[in-house]
Tab-separated table of C-alpha atoms and ligand atoms in Angstrom:
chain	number	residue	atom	x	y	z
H	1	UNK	CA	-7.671	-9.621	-4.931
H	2	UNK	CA	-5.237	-9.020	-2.125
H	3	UNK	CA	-4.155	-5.336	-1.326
H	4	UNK	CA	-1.286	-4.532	0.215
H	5	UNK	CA	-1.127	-1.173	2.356
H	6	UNK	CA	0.714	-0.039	4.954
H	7	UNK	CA	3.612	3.748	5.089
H	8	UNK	CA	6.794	3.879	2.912
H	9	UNK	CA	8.894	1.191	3.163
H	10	UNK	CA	6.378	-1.518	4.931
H	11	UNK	CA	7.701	-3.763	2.369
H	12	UNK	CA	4.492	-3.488	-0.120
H	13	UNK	CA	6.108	-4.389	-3.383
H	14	UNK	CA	8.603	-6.759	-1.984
H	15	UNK	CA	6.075	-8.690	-0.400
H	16	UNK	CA	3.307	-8.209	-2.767
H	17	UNK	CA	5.601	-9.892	-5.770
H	18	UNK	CA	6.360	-12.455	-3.477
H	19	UNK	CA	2.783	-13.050	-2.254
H	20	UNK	CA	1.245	-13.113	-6.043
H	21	UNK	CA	4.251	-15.635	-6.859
H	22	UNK	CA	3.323	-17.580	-3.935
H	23	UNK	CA	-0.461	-17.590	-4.974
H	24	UNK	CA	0.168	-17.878	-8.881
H	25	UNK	CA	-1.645	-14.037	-8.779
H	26	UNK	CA	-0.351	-11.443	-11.021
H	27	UNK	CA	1.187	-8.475	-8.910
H	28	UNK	CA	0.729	-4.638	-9.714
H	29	UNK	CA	2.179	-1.533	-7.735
H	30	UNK	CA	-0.610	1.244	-7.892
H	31	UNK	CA	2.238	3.799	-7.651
H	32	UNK	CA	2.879	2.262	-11.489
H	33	UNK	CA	-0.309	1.894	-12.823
H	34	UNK	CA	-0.567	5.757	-11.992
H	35	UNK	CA	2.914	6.652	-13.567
H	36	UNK	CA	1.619	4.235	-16.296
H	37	UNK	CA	-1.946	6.326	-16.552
H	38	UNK	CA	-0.329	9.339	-16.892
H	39	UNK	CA	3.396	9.113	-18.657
H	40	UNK	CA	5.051	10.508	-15.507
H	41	UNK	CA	6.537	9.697	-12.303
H	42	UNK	CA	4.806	10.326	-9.178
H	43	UNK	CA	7.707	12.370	-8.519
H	44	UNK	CA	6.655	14.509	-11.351
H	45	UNK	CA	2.834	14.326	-10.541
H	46	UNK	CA	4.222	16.033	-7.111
H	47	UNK	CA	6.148	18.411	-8.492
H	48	UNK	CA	4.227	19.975	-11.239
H	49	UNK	CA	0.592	19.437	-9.900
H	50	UNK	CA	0.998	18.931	-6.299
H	51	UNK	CA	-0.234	16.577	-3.722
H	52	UNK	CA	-3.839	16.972	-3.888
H	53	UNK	CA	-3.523	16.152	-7.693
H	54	UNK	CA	-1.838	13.054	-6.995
H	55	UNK	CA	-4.301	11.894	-4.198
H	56	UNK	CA	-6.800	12.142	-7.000
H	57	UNK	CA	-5.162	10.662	-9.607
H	58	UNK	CA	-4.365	7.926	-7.055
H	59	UNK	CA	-8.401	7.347	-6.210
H	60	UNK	CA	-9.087	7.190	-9.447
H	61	UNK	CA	-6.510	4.686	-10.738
H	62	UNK	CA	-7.244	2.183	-7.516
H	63	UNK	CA	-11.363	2.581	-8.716
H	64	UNK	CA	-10.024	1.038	-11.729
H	65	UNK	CA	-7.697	-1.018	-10.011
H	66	UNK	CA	-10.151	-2.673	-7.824
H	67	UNK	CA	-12.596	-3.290	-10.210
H	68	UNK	CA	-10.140	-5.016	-12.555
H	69	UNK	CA	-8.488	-8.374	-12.522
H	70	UNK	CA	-7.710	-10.774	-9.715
H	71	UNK	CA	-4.646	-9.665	-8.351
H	72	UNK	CA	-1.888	-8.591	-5.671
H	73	UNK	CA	-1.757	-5.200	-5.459
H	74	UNK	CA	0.224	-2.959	-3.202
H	75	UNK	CA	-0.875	0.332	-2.545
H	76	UNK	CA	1.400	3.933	-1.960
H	77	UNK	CA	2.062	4.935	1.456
H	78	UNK	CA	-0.467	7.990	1.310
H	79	UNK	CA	-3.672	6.099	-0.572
H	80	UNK	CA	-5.282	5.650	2.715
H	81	UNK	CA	-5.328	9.327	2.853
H	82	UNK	CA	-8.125	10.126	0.757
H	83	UNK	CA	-11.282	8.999	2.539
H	84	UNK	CA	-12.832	8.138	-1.083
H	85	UNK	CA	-10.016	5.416	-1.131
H	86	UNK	CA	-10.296	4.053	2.593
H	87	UNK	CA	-14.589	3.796	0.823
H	88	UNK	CA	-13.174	1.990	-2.109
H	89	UNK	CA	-11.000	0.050	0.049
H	90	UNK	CA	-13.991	-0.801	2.929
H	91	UNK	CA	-14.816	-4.251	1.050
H	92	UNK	CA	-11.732	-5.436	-0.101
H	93	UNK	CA	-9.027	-8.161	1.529
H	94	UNK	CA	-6.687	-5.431	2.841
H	95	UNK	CA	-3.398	-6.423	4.261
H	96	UNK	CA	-1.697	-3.809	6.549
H	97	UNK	CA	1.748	-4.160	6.646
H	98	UNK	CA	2.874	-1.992	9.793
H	99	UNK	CA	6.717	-0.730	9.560
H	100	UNK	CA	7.456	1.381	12.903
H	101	UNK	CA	8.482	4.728	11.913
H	102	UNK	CA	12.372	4.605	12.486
H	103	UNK	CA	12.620	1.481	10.134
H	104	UNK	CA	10.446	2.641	7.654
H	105	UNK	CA	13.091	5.465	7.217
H	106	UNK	CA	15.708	3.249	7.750
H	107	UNK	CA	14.505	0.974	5.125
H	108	UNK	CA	14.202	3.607	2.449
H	109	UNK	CA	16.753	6.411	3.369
H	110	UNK	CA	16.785	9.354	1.398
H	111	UNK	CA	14.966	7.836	-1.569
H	112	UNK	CA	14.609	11.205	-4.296
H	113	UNK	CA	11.662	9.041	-5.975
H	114	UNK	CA	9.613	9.133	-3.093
H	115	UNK	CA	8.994	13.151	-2.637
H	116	UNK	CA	6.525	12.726	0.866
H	117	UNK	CA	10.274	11.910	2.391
H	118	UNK	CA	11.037	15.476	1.825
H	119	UNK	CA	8.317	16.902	3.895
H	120	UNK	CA	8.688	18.267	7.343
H	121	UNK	CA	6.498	16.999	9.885
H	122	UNK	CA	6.625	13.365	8.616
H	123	UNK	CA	6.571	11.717	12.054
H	124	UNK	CA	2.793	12.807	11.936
H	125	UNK	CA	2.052	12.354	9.113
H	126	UNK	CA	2.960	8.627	9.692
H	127	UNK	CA	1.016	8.641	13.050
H	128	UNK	CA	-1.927	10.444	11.172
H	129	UNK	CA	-2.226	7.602	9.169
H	130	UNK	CA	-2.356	4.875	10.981
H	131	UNK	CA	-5.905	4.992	11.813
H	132	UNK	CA	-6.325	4.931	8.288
H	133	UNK	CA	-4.337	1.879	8.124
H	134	UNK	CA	-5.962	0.230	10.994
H	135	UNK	CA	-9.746	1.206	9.217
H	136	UNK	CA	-9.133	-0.189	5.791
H	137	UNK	CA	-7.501	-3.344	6.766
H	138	UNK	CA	-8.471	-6.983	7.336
H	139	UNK	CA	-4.940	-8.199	8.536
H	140	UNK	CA	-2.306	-6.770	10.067
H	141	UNK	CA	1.078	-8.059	9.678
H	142	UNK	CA	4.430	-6.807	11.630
H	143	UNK	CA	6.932	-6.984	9.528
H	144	UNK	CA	9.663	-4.616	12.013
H	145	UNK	CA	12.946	-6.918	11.712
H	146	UNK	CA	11.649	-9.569	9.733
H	147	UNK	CA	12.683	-10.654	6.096
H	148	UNK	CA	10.011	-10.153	3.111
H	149	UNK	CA	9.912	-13.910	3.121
H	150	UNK	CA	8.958	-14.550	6.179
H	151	UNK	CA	6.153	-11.749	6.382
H	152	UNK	CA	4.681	-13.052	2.673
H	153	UNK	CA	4.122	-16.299	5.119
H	154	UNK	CA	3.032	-14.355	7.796
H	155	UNK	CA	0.256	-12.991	5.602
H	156	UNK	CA	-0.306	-16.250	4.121
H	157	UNK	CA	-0.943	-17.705	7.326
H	158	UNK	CA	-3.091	-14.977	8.645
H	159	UNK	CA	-4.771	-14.908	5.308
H	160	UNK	CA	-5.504	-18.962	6.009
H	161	UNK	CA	-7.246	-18.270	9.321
H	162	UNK	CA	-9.788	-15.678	8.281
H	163	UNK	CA	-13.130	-16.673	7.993
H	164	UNK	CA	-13.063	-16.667	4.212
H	165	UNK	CA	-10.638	-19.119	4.296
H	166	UNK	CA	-7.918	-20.481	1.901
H	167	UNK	CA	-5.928	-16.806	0.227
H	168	UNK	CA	-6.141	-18.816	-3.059
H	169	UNK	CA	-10.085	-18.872	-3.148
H	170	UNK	CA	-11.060	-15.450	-1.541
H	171	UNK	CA	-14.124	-13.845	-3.563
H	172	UNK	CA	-12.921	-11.056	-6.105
T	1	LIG	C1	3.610	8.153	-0.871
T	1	LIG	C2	4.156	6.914	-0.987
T	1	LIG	C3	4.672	6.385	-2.265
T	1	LIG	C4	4.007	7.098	-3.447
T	1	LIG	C5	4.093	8.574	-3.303
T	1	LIG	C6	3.417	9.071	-2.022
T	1	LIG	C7	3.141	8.605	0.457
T	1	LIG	O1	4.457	4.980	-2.343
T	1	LIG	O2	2.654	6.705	-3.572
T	1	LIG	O3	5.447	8.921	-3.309
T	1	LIG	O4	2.371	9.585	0.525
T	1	LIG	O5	3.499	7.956	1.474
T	1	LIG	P1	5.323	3.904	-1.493
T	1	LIG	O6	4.627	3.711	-0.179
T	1	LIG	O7	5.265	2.688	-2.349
T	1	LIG	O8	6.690	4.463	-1.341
């Protein structure tokens, strides 16, 4: 299991898809299994139940996540939010994929899916969570100005020289 956190627009999904292809992993995008869990978008879980709903929703799905099959999963921008998820998260091969906050918004502009892009204050929000990045995660890749390609080999490479080893092999 690889995860794959790190604010709007690190580049999650893109890389994750091209990080399970690279290690012959299946890929899943917990923003999905959630939508999946519940017949709605996230956009709709925001709307008509609010953030806090979400959040939970959100721990709960990644519980399941985690303790299902081998995988790459990327995680939303806001999971390290709930401190039951940075717990869940505590043993697990966490990549961080840091986007500084002007690219992040450059990278995914005025996206109507994503409904945390509406809210004021979002500069600190981002800065809030970066020590919740920086506490769940085992790597942490750059990826400001680089293509998805060449951070999927980044994290390859920095998965490679962790003490566990070769990505392929790395314990459930
Ligand atoms: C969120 C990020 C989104 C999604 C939801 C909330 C956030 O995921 O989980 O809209 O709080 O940053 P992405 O990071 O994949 O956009």
């Amino acid at each position: 299991m690889i995860v794959l956190a790190g604010f709007m627009g690190a580049g999650k999904t893109t890389v994750g898809r091209l990080l399970a292809a690279e290690l012959g992993l299946p890929f899943a995008d917990l923003d999905l299994l959630v939508e999946g869990g519940c017949s709605r978008s996230v956009k709709a879980i925001f709307a008509e139940d609010g953030e806090t709903a979400f959040r939970d929703i959100e721990l709960q799905t990644l519980a399941e996540a985690l303790a299902g099959p081998d995988r790459v999963l990327a995680l939303g921008g806001g999971a390290v939010e709930h401190p039951g998820s940075r717990r869940l998260l505590a043993p697990a091969r966490v990549v961080y994929l840091h986007v500084d906050y002007a690219e992040a918004l450059a990278r995914v502009g005025g996206d109507a899916g994503r409904p945390m892009l509406a809210r004021s204050g979002l500069e600190g929000i981002y800065r809030r969570r970066l020590a919740g990045y920086a506490e769940v995660a085992t790597l942490t890749v750059r990826t400001g100005g680089r293509a998805a390609k060449q951070v999927c080999d980044d994290v390859l490479t920095g998965l490679a020289g962790l003490p566990s080893g070769d990505p392929a092999s790395y314990p459930h």
